[in-house]
GROMACS .gro file of C-alpha atoms in nm:
model
  436
    1MET     CA    1  -5.055   4.480  -5.428
    2THR     CA    2  -4.690   4.506  -5.407
    3ASP     CA    3  -4.420   4.444  -5.665
    4VAL     CA    4  -4.632   4.320  -5.980
    5ASN     CA    5  -4.290   4.264  -6.168
    6ARG     CA    6  -4.223   3.966  -5.943
    7ARG     CA    7  -4.394   3.681  -6.127
    8ARG     CA    8  -4.502   3.424  -5.864
    9LEU     CA    9  -4.761   3.137  -5.844
   10LEU     CA   10  -5.131   3.199  -5.806
   11ILE     CA   11  -5.299   2.954  -5.570
   12ALA     CA   12  -5.623   3.105  -5.451
   13GLY     CA   13  -5.916   2.876  -5.516
   14GLY     CA   14  -5.996   3.010  -5.830
   15ALA     CA   15  -5.912   3.368  -5.743
   16LEU     CA   16  -6.105   3.549  -5.987
   17GLY     CA   17  -6.371   3.319  -6.047
   18ALA     CA   18  -6.580   3.151  -5.793
   19PHE     CA   19  -6.885   3.370  -5.885
   20GLY     CA   20  -6.706   3.672  -5.850
   21ALA     CA   21  -6.779   3.943  -6.110
   22LEU     CA   22  -6.797   3.690  -6.394
   23GLY     CA   23  -6.705   3.674  -6.765
   24MET     CA   24  -6.802   3.564  -7.105
   25ALA     CA   25  -6.752   3.717  -7.457
   26SER     CA   26  -6.537   3.983  -7.596
   27PRO     CA   27  -6.669   4.227  -7.848
   28ALA     CA   28  -6.481   4.076  -8.137
   29ARG     CA   29  -6.621   3.751  -8.075
   30ALA     CA   30  -7.015   3.674  -8.088
   31ARG     CA   31  -7.134   3.425  -7.844
   32SER     CA   32  -7.325   3.129  -8.000
   33LEU     CA   33  -7.699   3.115  -7.941
   34TRP     CA   34  -7.813   2.892  -7.643
   35THR     CA   35  -7.930   2.573  -7.737
   36TRP     CA   36  -7.862   2.390  -7.419
   37SER     CA   37  -8.177   2.175  -7.306
   38PRO     CA   38  -8.327   2.233  -6.963
   39SER     CA   39  -8.426   1.845  -6.992
   40ASP     CA   40  -8.044   1.805  -6.891
   41SER     CA   41  -8.070   1.999  -6.581
   42VAL     CA   42  -8.116   1.921  -6.235
   43ALA     CA   43  -8.496   2.045  -6.273
   44GLY     CA   44  -8.553   1.841  -6.561
   45ARG     CA   45  -8.752   2.115  -6.727
   46GLY     CA   46  -8.771   2.484  -6.795
   47ALA     CA   47  -8.842   2.748  -7.047
   48GLY     CA   48  -8.520   2.714  -7.254
   49VAL     CA   49  -8.474   3.087  -7.222
   50ASP     CA   50  -8.096   3.200  -7.329
   51PRO     CA   51  -7.935   3.260  -6.954
   52ASP     CA   52  -7.752   3.556  -7.087
   53TRP     CA   53  -8.061   3.760  -7.061
   54VAL     CA   54  -8.152   3.629  -6.701
   55TRP     CA   55  -8.021   3.789  -6.393
   56ASP     CA   56  -8.120   3.766  -6.010
   57ASP     CA   57  -8.417   4.014  -6.031
   58GLU     CA   58  -8.555   3.991  -5.700
   59VAL     CA   59  -8.240   4.076  -5.499
   60ASP     CA   60  -8.107   4.293  -5.777
   61ALA     CA   61  -8.406   4.533  -5.718
   62ILE     CA   62  -8.362   4.524  -5.317
   63ILE     CA   63  -7.991   4.583  -5.333
   64ALA     CA   64  -8.040   4.880  -5.571
   65GLU     CA   65  -8.276   5.043  -5.314
   66VAL     CA   66  -8.051   4.981  -5.034
   67ILE     CA   67  -7.776   5.147  -5.211
   68GLU     CA   68  -7.971   5.441  -5.298
   69ARG     CA   69  -8.107   5.491  -4.998
   70GLY     CA   70  -7.749   5.476  -4.822
   71GLN     CA   71  -7.796   5.181  -4.612
   72VAL     CA   72  -7.494   4.991  -4.727
   73PRO     CA   73  -7.273   5.071  -4.454
   74ARG     CA   74  -7.516   4.982  -4.185
   75VAL     CA   75  -7.616   4.658  -4.383
   76ASN     CA   76  -7.256   4.568  -4.386
   77ASP     CA   77  -7.205   4.611  -4.010
   78LEU     CA   78  -7.525   4.389  -3.934
   79LEU     CA   79  -7.390   4.128  -4.151
   80ARG     CA   80  -7.040   4.122  -4.034
   81ASN     CA   81  -7.066   3.866  -3.800
   82TRP     CA   82  -7.344   3.649  -3.974
   83VAL     CA   83  -7.096   3.378  -4.079
   84ARG     CA   84  -7.272   3.046  -3.991
   85ASN     CA   85  -7.544   2.859  -4.154
   86ASP     CA   86  -7.750   2.821  -3.823
   87GLN     CA   87  -7.740   3.171  -3.712
   88PRO     CA   88  -8.034   3.375  -3.718
   89LEU     CA   89  -8.043   3.700  -3.896
   90PRO     CA   90  -7.951   4.012  -3.741
   91ASP     CA   91  -8.225   4.248  -3.612
   92GLY     CA   92  -8.237   4.582  -3.802
   93LEU     CA   93  -8.209   4.454  -4.150
   94PRO     CA   94  -8.443   4.623  -4.423
   95ALA     CA   95  -8.760   4.426  -4.388
   96GLU     CA   96  -8.753   4.316  -4.783
   97LEU     CA   97  -8.380   4.233  -4.760
   98ARG     CA   98  -8.442   4.023  -4.449
   99ASP     CA   99  -8.749   3.856  -4.605
  100TRP     CA  100  -8.544   3.767  -4.917
  101MET     CA  101  -8.260   3.634  -4.711
  102GLU     CA  102  -8.468   3.395  -4.511
  103GLU     CA  103  -8.603   3.255  -4.821
  104ALA     CA  104  -8.260   3.226  -5.014
  105ARG     CA  105  -8.077   3.059  -4.725
  106LYS     CA  106  -8.279   2.744  -4.775
  107LEU     CA  107  -8.127   2.439  -4.922
  108PRO     CA  108  -8.301   2.322  -5.258
  109SER     CA  109  -8.551   2.034  -5.210
  110TRP     CA  110  -8.328   1.802  -5.411
  111ALA     CA  111  -8.006   1.862  -5.203
  112ASP     CA  112  -7.892   1.501  -5.077
  113THR     CA  113  -7.698   1.506  -4.746
  114ALA     CA  114  -7.540   1.164  -4.815
  115LYS     CA  115  -7.393   1.292  -5.148
  116LEU     CA  116  -7.277   1.622  -4.974
  117GLN     CA  117  -7.088   1.407  -4.742
  118ASP     CA  118  -6.944   1.218  -5.034
  119ALA     CA  119  -6.796   1.544  -5.160
  120VAL     CA  120  -6.647   1.620  -4.817
  121ASP     CA  121  -6.460   1.266  -4.828
  122PHE     CA  122  -6.347   1.335  -5.187
  123THR     CA  123  -6.191   1.678  -5.075
  124ARG     CA  124  -6.034   1.516  -4.784
  125ARG     CA  125  -5.875   1.289  -4.989
  126LYS     CA  126  -5.793   1.475  -5.326
  127GLY     CA  127  -5.751   1.825  -5.144
  128LEU     CA  128  -5.414   1.895  -5.308
  129TYR     CA  129  -5.533   1.820  -5.661
  130THR     CA  130  -5.829   2.021  -5.616
  131GLY     CA  131  -5.660   2.302  -5.446
  132VAL     CA  132  -5.384   2.322  -5.715
  133LEU     CA  133  -5.674   2.329  -5.998
  134TYR     CA  134  -5.898   2.570  -5.853
  135GLY     CA  135  -5.604   2.820  -5.798
  136LEU     CA  136  -5.372   2.763  -6.106
  137GLY     CA  137  -5.658   2.619  -6.327
  138SER     CA  138  -5.946   2.813  -6.242
  139GLY     CA  139  -5.761   3.135  -6.105
  140LEU     CA  140  -5.552   3.162  -6.429
  141LEU     CA  141  -5.827   3.060  -6.654
  142SER     CA  142  -6.074   3.340  -6.528
  143THR     CA  143  -5.838   3.619  -6.646
  144ALA     CA  144  -5.876   3.474  -6.993
  145ILE     CA  145  -6.245   3.494  -6.988
  146PRO     CA  146  -6.322   3.836  -7.132
  147ARG     CA  147  -6.640   3.949  -6.914
  148GLU     CA  148  -6.506   3.826  -6.599
  149ALA     CA  149  -6.181   4.002  -6.641
  150ARG     CA  150  -6.323   4.326  -6.729
  151ALA     CA  151  -6.597   4.307  -6.458
  152VAL     CA  152  -6.338   4.245  -6.198
  153TYR     CA  153  -6.084   4.498  -6.327
  154TYR     CA  154  -6.331   4.790  -6.353
  155SER     CA  155  -6.508   4.724  -6.024
  156LYS     CA  156  -6.398   4.723  -5.670
  157GLY     CA  157  -6.245   4.374  -5.665
  158GLY     CA  158  -5.991   4.526  -5.920
  159ALA     CA  159  -5.855   4.774  -5.677
  160ASP     CA  160  -5.767   4.529  -5.405
  161MET     CA  161  -5.664   4.195  -5.538
  162LYS     CA  162  -5.531   4.076  -5.228
  163ASP     CA  163  -5.880   4.114  -5.051
  164ARG     CA  164  -6.033   3.973  -5.381
  165VAL     CA  165  -5.828   3.638  -5.370
  166ALA     CA  166  -5.884   3.608  -5.001
  167LYS     CA  167  -6.258   3.623  -5.043
  168THR     CA  168  -6.278   3.394  -5.332
  169ALA     CA  169  -6.054   3.150  -5.142
  170GLN     CA  170  -6.285   3.156  -4.858
  171LEU     CA  171  -6.564   3.043  -5.089
  172GLY     CA  172  -6.338   2.762  -5.208
  173TYR     CA  173  -6.259   2.657  -4.844
  174ASP     CA  174  -6.647   2.686  -4.748
  175VAL     CA  175  -6.746   2.456  -5.051
  176GLY     CA  176  -6.510   2.177  -4.956
  177ASP     CA  177  -6.527   2.227  -4.559
  178VAL     CA  178  -6.652   1.930  -4.365
  179TYR     CA  179  -6.937   2.124  -4.227
  180ALA     CA  180  -7.018   2.303  -4.556
  181TYR     CA  181  -7.377   2.286  -4.563
  182ARG     CA  182  -7.433   2.177  -4.199
  183PRO     CA  183  -7.570   2.391  -3.935
  184GLN     CA  184  -7.231   2.496  -3.803
  185GLY     CA  185  -7.084   2.534  -4.147
  186GLY     CA  186  -7.063   2.850  -4.355
  187MET     CA  187  -7.153   2.782  -4.708
  188ILE     CA  188  -7.522   2.894  -4.694
  189ALA     CA  189  -7.424   3.248  -4.527
  190THR     CA  190  -7.118   3.282  -4.781
  191SER     CA  191  -7.365   3.205  -5.065
  192VAL     CA  192  -7.636   3.450  -4.947
  193ARG     CA  193  -7.372   3.743  -4.882
  194THR     CA  194  -7.229   3.647  -5.229
  195ARG     CA  195  -7.551   3.694  -5.403
  196LEU     CA  196  -7.577   4.034  -5.230
  197VAL     CA  197  -7.234   4.156  -5.350
  198HIS     CA  198  -7.353   4.039  -5.714
  199ALA     CA  199  -7.682   4.225  -5.702
  200ALA     CA  200  -7.452   4.553  -5.601
  201VAL     CA  201  -7.213   4.495  -5.878
  202ARG     CA  202  -7.508   4.474  -6.148
  203HIS     CA  203  -7.642   4.804  -6.000
  204LEU     CA  204  -7.314   4.980  -5.985
  205LEU     CA  205  -7.072   4.845  -6.283
  206PRO     CA  206  -7.287   4.989  -6.565
  207ARG     CA  207  -7.176   5.341  -6.426
  208SER     CA  208  -6.811   5.265  -6.534
  209PRO     CA  209  -6.704   5.413  -6.853
  210GLY     CA  210  -6.438   5.159  -6.879
  211TRP     CA  211  -6.647   4.877  -6.843
  212SER     CA  212  -6.941   5.022  -7.042
  213ARG     CA  213  -6.701   5.078  -7.353
  214THR     CA  214  -6.556   4.725  -7.339
  215SER     CA  215  -6.839   4.513  -7.230
  216GLY     CA  216  -6.938   4.405  -7.574
  217GLY     CA  217  -7.270   4.532  -7.568
  218GLN     CA  218  -7.387   4.388  -7.241
  219THR     CA  219  -7.557   4.627  -7.042
  220VAL     CA  220  -7.588   4.442  -6.710
  221PRO     CA  221  -7.309   4.245  -6.584
  222ILE     CA  222  -7.321   3.889  -6.407
  223SER     CA  223  -7.594   3.716  -6.620
  224GLN     CA  224  -7.698   3.360  -6.547
  225ALA     CA  225  -7.490   3.276  -6.846
  226ASP     CA  226  -7.193   3.449  -6.686
  227MET     CA  227  -7.244   3.261  -6.383
  228MET     CA  228  -7.261   2.910  -6.564
  229VAL     CA  229  -6.915   3.002  -6.730
  230THR     CA  230  -6.735   3.051  -6.402
  231TRP     CA  231  -6.918   2.736  -6.292
  232HIS     CA  232  -6.763   2.542  -6.530
  233SER     CA  233  -6.420   2.694  -6.477
  234LEU     CA  234  -6.465   2.538  -6.151
  235PRO     CA  235  -6.608   2.187  -6.115
  236THR     CA  236  -6.623   2.093  -6.484
  237TYR     CA  237  -6.264   2.211  -6.533
  238VAL     CA  238  -6.127   2.035  -6.218
  239MET     CA  239  -6.322   1.717  -6.273
  240GLY     CA  240  -6.159   1.711  -6.661
  241LYS     CA  241  -5.803   1.754  -6.527
  242LEU     CA  242  -5.836   1.491  -6.269
  243ARG     CA  243  -5.929   1.257  -6.551
  244ASP     CA  244  -5.648   1.387  -6.753
  245TRP     CA  245  -5.411   1.319  -6.478
  246ARG     CA  246  -5.574   0.983  -6.417
  247VAL     CA  247  -5.639   1.043  -6.054
  248PRO     CA  248  -5.835   0.733  -5.933
  249ILE     CA  249  -6.214   0.857  -5.863
  250THR     CA  250  -6.488   0.632  -5.772
  251GLU     CA  251  -6.843   0.683  -5.891
  252THR     CA  252  -6.970   0.807  -5.543
  253GLU     CA  253  -6.676   1.034  -5.530
  254SER     CA  254  -6.761   1.180  -5.868
  255GLU     CA  255  -7.114   1.215  -5.800
  256GLY     CA  256  -7.063   1.378  -5.463
  257PHE     CA  257  -6.808   1.656  -5.610
  258LEU     CA  258  -7.081   1.722  -5.891
  259HIS     CA  259  -7.355   1.735  -5.628
  260VAL     CA  260  -7.193   1.991  -5.378
  261TRP     CA  261  -7.129   2.222  -5.677
  262GLN     CA  262  -7.479   2.173  -5.804
  263VAL     CA  263  -7.610   2.267  -5.448
  264SER     CA  264  -7.378   2.556  -5.452
  265ALA     CA  265  -7.499   2.680  -5.795
  266HIS     CA  266  -7.849   2.674  -5.653
  267MET     CA  267  -7.738   2.876  -5.344
  268LEU     CA  268  -7.560   3.143  -5.525
  269GLY     CA  269  -7.855   3.213  -5.759
  270ILE     CA  270  -7.832   3.004  -6.047
  271ARG     CA  271  -8.178   2.875  -6.176
  272ASP     CA  272  -8.216   2.498  -6.127
  273GLU     CA  273  -8.297   2.465  -6.515
  274TYR     CA  274  -7.942   2.597  -6.597
  275ILE     CA  275  -7.751   2.361  -6.349
  276PRO     CA  276  -7.644   2.045  -6.530
  277ALA     CA  277  -7.779   1.719  -6.404
  278THR     CA  278  -7.475   1.493  -6.497
  279TRP     CA  279  -7.109   1.529  -6.608
  280ALA     CA  280  -7.203   1.442  -6.944
  281ALA     CA  281  -7.450   1.744  -6.943
  282ALA     CA  282  -7.196   1.957  -6.780
  283ASN     CA  283  -6.956   1.874  -7.043
  284ALA     CA  284  -7.178   1.961  -7.329
  285GLN     CA  285  -7.287   2.272  -7.167
  286SER     CA  286  -6.917   2.364  -7.107
  287ARG     CA  287  -6.830   2.315  -7.475
  288GLN     CA  288  -7.101   2.564  -7.566
  289VAL     CA  289  -7.059   2.836  -7.317
  290LEU     CA  290  -6.693   2.836  -7.208
  291ASP     CA  291  -6.479   2.669  -7.454
  292PRO     CA  292  -6.540   2.913  -7.765
  293ILE     CA  293  -6.526   3.243  -7.566
  294VAL     CA  294  -6.160   3.226  -7.388
  295ASP     CA  295  -5.959   3.510  -7.518
  296HIS     CA  296  -5.712   3.782  -7.461
  297THR     CA  297  -5.799   4.121  -7.297
  298PRO     CA  298  -5.551   4.388  -7.189
  299GLU     CA  299  -5.733   4.387  -6.838
  300GLY     CA  300  -5.706   4.006  -6.801
  301ALA     CA  301  -5.333   4.038  -6.877
  302ALA     CA  302  -5.312   4.337  -6.618
  303LEU     CA  303  -5.500   4.095  -6.352
  304THR     CA  304  -5.258   3.788  -6.431
  305ASP     CA  305  -4.970   4.015  -6.344
  306ALA     CA  306  -5.135   4.149  -6.048
  307LEU     CA  307  -5.246   3.804  -5.919
  308LEU     CA  308  -4.916   3.632  -6.001
  309GLY     CA  309  -4.745   3.904  -5.774
  310ILE     CA  310  -4.982   3.886  -5.455
  311ILE     CA  311  -4.797   3.595  -5.288
  312ALA     CA  312  -4.447   3.671  -5.389
  313GLU     CA  313  -4.314   3.612  -5.035
  314VAL     CA  314  -4.427   3.262  -5.044
  315ASP     CA  315  -4.260   3.072  -5.322
  316ALA     CA  316  -4.137   2.761  -5.112
  317GLY     CA  317  -3.802   2.777  -5.323
  318LEU     CA  318  -3.976   2.764  -5.661
  319THR     CA  319  -3.811   3.003  -5.936
  320GLU     CA  320  -3.976   3.192  -6.195
  321PRO     CA  321  -3.947   2.980  -6.485
  322LEU     CA  322  -4.058   2.664  -6.280
  323ILE     CA  323  -4.376   2.867  -6.184
  324ASN     CA  324  -4.431   2.954  -6.557
  325ALA     CA  325  -4.370   2.595  -6.662
  326PHE     CA  326  -4.612   2.450  -6.410
  327SER     CA  327  -4.873   2.712  -6.472
  328ARG     CA  328  -4.863   2.642  -6.842
  329TYR     CA  329  -4.882   2.275  -6.774
  330ILE     CA  330  -5.211   2.337  -6.571
  331VAL     CA  331  -5.374   2.582  -6.797
  332GLY     CA  332  -5.240   2.474  -7.134
  333ASP     CA  333  -5.048   2.669  -7.387
  334ARG     CA  334  -5.356   2.834  -7.549
  335VAL     CA  335  -5.477   2.986  -7.229
  336GLY     CA  336  -5.107   3.053  -7.128
  337ASP     CA  337  -5.041   3.268  -7.437
  338LEU     CA  338  -5.348   3.438  -7.398
  339ILE     CA  339  -5.279   3.571  -7.035
  340GLY     CA  340  -4.895   3.642  -7.131
  341LEU     CA  341  -4.732   3.335  -6.950
  342ASP     CA  342  -4.357   3.320  -7.034
  343ARG     CA  343  -4.284   2.986  -7.240
  344GLU     CA  344  -4.025   2.760  -7.058
  345PRO     CA  345  -3.900   2.511  -7.353
  346ILE     CA  346  -3.665   2.340  -7.143
  347LEU     CA  347  -3.854   2.317  -6.807
  348GLN     CA  348  -4.213   2.244  -6.950
  349PRO     CA  349  -4.141   1.899  -7.061
  350VAL     CA  350  -3.968   1.838  -6.746
  351VAL     CA  351  -4.271   1.954  -6.524
  352GLY     CA  352  -4.499   1.757  -6.752
  353ALA     CA  353  -4.300   1.456  -6.689
  354ALA     CA  354  -4.266   1.498  -6.334
  355TRP     CA  355  -4.627   1.604  -6.190
  356PRO     CA  356  -4.778   1.266  -6.337
  357LEU     CA  357  -4.525   1.079  -6.127
  358VAL     CA  358  -4.633   1.284  -5.819
  359VAL     CA  359  -5.005   1.177  -5.866
  360ALA     CA  360  -4.912   0.829  -5.924
  361PHE     CA  361  -4.691   0.811  -5.619
  362ARG     CA  362  -4.958   0.973  -5.414
  363GLU     CA  363  -5.209   0.720  -5.542
  364GLY     CA  364  -4.995   0.412  -5.461
  365LEU     CA  365  -4.949   0.340  -5.823
  366ILE     CA  366  -4.556   0.343  -5.835
  367PRO     CA  367  -4.283   0.330  -5.559
  368LEU     CA  368  -4.098   0.624  -5.416
  369PRO     CA  369  -3.742   0.545  -5.632
  370GLY     CA  370  -3.934   0.629  -5.947
  371VAL     CA  371  -4.001   0.988  -5.850
  372PRO     CA  372  -3.754   1.266  -5.942
  373SER     CA  373  -3.626   1.515  -5.696
  374ILE     CA  374  -3.810   1.813  -5.893
  375ALA     CA  375  -4.149   1.637  -5.852
  376TRP     CA  376  -4.116   1.679  -5.474
  377THR     CA  377  -4.011   2.028  -5.479
  378LEU     CA  378  -4.314   2.092  -5.686
  379GLU     CA  379  -4.541   1.888  -5.469
  380GLU     CA  380  -4.413   2.073  -5.149
  381ALA     CA  381  -4.442   2.411  -5.294
  382LEU     CA  382  -4.809   2.323  -5.424
  383ARG     CA  383  -4.908   2.176  -5.087
  384LYS     CA  384  -4.774   2.480  -4.894
  385PHE     CA  385  -4.984   2.713  -5.106
  386VAL     CA  386  -5.287   2.513  -5.055
  387LEU     CA  387  -5.260   2.523  -4.692
  388LEU     CA  388  -5.187   2.887  -4.701
  389PHE     CA  389  -5.496   2.998  -4.909
  390MET     CA  390  -5.736   2.734  -4.772
  391SER     CA  391  -5.668   2.711  -4.425
  392GLU     CA  392  -5.942   2.819  -4.176
  393GLY     CA  393  -5.940   3.117  -3.948
  394ARG     CA  394  -5.861   3.422  -4.179
  395PRO     CA  395  -6.053   3.727  -4.101
  396ILE     CA  396  -6.264   3.776  -4.450
  397HIS     CA  397  -6.564   3.966  -4.478
  398LEU     CA  398  -6.801   3.975  -4.773
  399GLU     CA  399  -6.941   4.333  -4.792
  400ILE     CA  400  -7.181   4.493  -5.029
  401PRO     CA  401  -7.003   4.761  -5.216
  402ASP     CA  402  -7.172   5.110  -5.247
  403ALA     CA  403  -6.910   5.267  -5.484
  404LEU     CA  404  -6.661   5.156  -5.765
  405LEU     CA  405  -6.284   5.159  -5.719
  406THR     CA  406  -6.182   5.172  -6.081
  407PRO     CA  407  -5.819   5.160  -6.241
  408PRO     CA  408  -5.765   5.401  -6.543
  409LEU     CA  409  -5.895   5.280  -6.847
  410ALA     CA  410  -5.606   5.334  -7.073
  411ARG     CA  411  -5.338   5.209  -6.863
  412PRO     CA  412  -5.405   4.830  -6.730
  413VAL     CA  413  -5.141   4.695  -6.526
  414ASN     CA  414  -4.870   4.513  -6.722
  415ALA     CA  415  -4.554   4.401  -6.532
  416ARG     CA  416  -4.373   4.323  -6.853
  417LYS     CA  417  -4.423   4.675  -6.966
  418GLY     CA  418  -4.308   4.862  -6.670
  419VAL     CA  419  -4.652   4.962  -6.540
  420ARG     CA  420  -4.628   4.956  -6.160
  421PRO     CA  421  -4.879   5.014  -5.893
  422VAL     CA  422  -4.916   5.347  -5.713
  423PRO     CA  423  -5.138   5.449  -5.421
  424PRO     CA  424  -5.503   5.519  -5.528
  425THR     CA  425  -5.616   5.876  -5.561
  426ARG     CA  426  -5.990   5.979  -5.571
  427ARG     CA  427  -6.104   6.186  -5.898
  428ASP     CA  428  -6.456   6.231  -5.977
  429GLY     CA  429  -6.591   5.967  -5.758
  430MET     CA  430  -6.351   5.706  -5.886
  431VAL     CA  431  -6.028   5.555  -5.760
  432THR     CA  432  -5.731   5.570  -5.993
  433GLN     CA  433  -5.532   5.266  -5.887
  434TYR     CA  434  -5.256   5.219  -6.144
  435ALA     CA  435  -5.011   5.447  -6.341
  436ARG     CA  436  -4.697   5.435  -6.484
   0.00000   0.00000   0.00000
């Protein structure tokens, strides 16, 4: 990261979220008891067990053994070029890992190819909106999810946020890609490798003193509940905002968008009994597991500054106040306050009036003369950001971590208070990434 004091727009396909180290509750806020019914899931039934006590047991045990046997570097080398859905697994993988991956790469029996194509068509037509919402919406919202922010901050992802953003953007790209779940696509391979990364984080992160003392009693991160919280910060949040913006969406498009994320949830290891079957079920679950737990943490504020600084060279002419105003428009004042976005009392109402006009013009609802110039400044900048982070061809590798790279516990990055990044130094097996 460079120059975290320069506040810039984050647009990275849900930069922290997208099923990276995930988040839920802070120590000061008790999470509500799980009451969501499995009858509302894609499975239509289930045991109704609180997902906060459910993880990904089989792969967790396998990856723990891979780490303890020192096999991670070799496995990463073997999987480096395994990127297409139709590629055979490379020779040389540990037998138990190979067997698990062969099973994990299978699509669920309920996957509907026609609906997956509807999702592709929807993303092609509405890609600007979804790109903006994945980035500014889901990306910034994720820094206000305490467990997610802490897990990222105290894990390897927090030590190299540029790499973190690129990997999460790749997931966002793969979900919306025209070939996502087709043989020549990459979403299956991305999902399986993401599950391997999660399993490693579950094994390693409890060793972090910083994470352990701020985890609110959670002893193993990235539970099924955590996964669903981040899931809702993506499709459920995005669809809600599209409705708020009055973007015309057909029933076919809506169902297709939901379905691709249902399939993605399954492929990322979420049990079918926790995956909502309808938007109504998704909204009900989100109100229970996501809405009440959004909160401020020092780690989340630090990550917000870091993320807003990583694309400082690509501002498309936007000024800092306009960036703050649009960010607040996307995430709302509550989240904006929690993550430390500056208030812009003059520009916020301007942006709030201009963006709906961009949407209306793009959808053919109003003529060009009705759109002010500031709206086009905003639209062009956001379009460039979406193209930058969601374009194909970046060399991104999802690799299993075998060690923690951790910033110091008492000094989270806070650009507004003069904390600047320094080169990492190793100490007692950890890496110190930030200091005054």
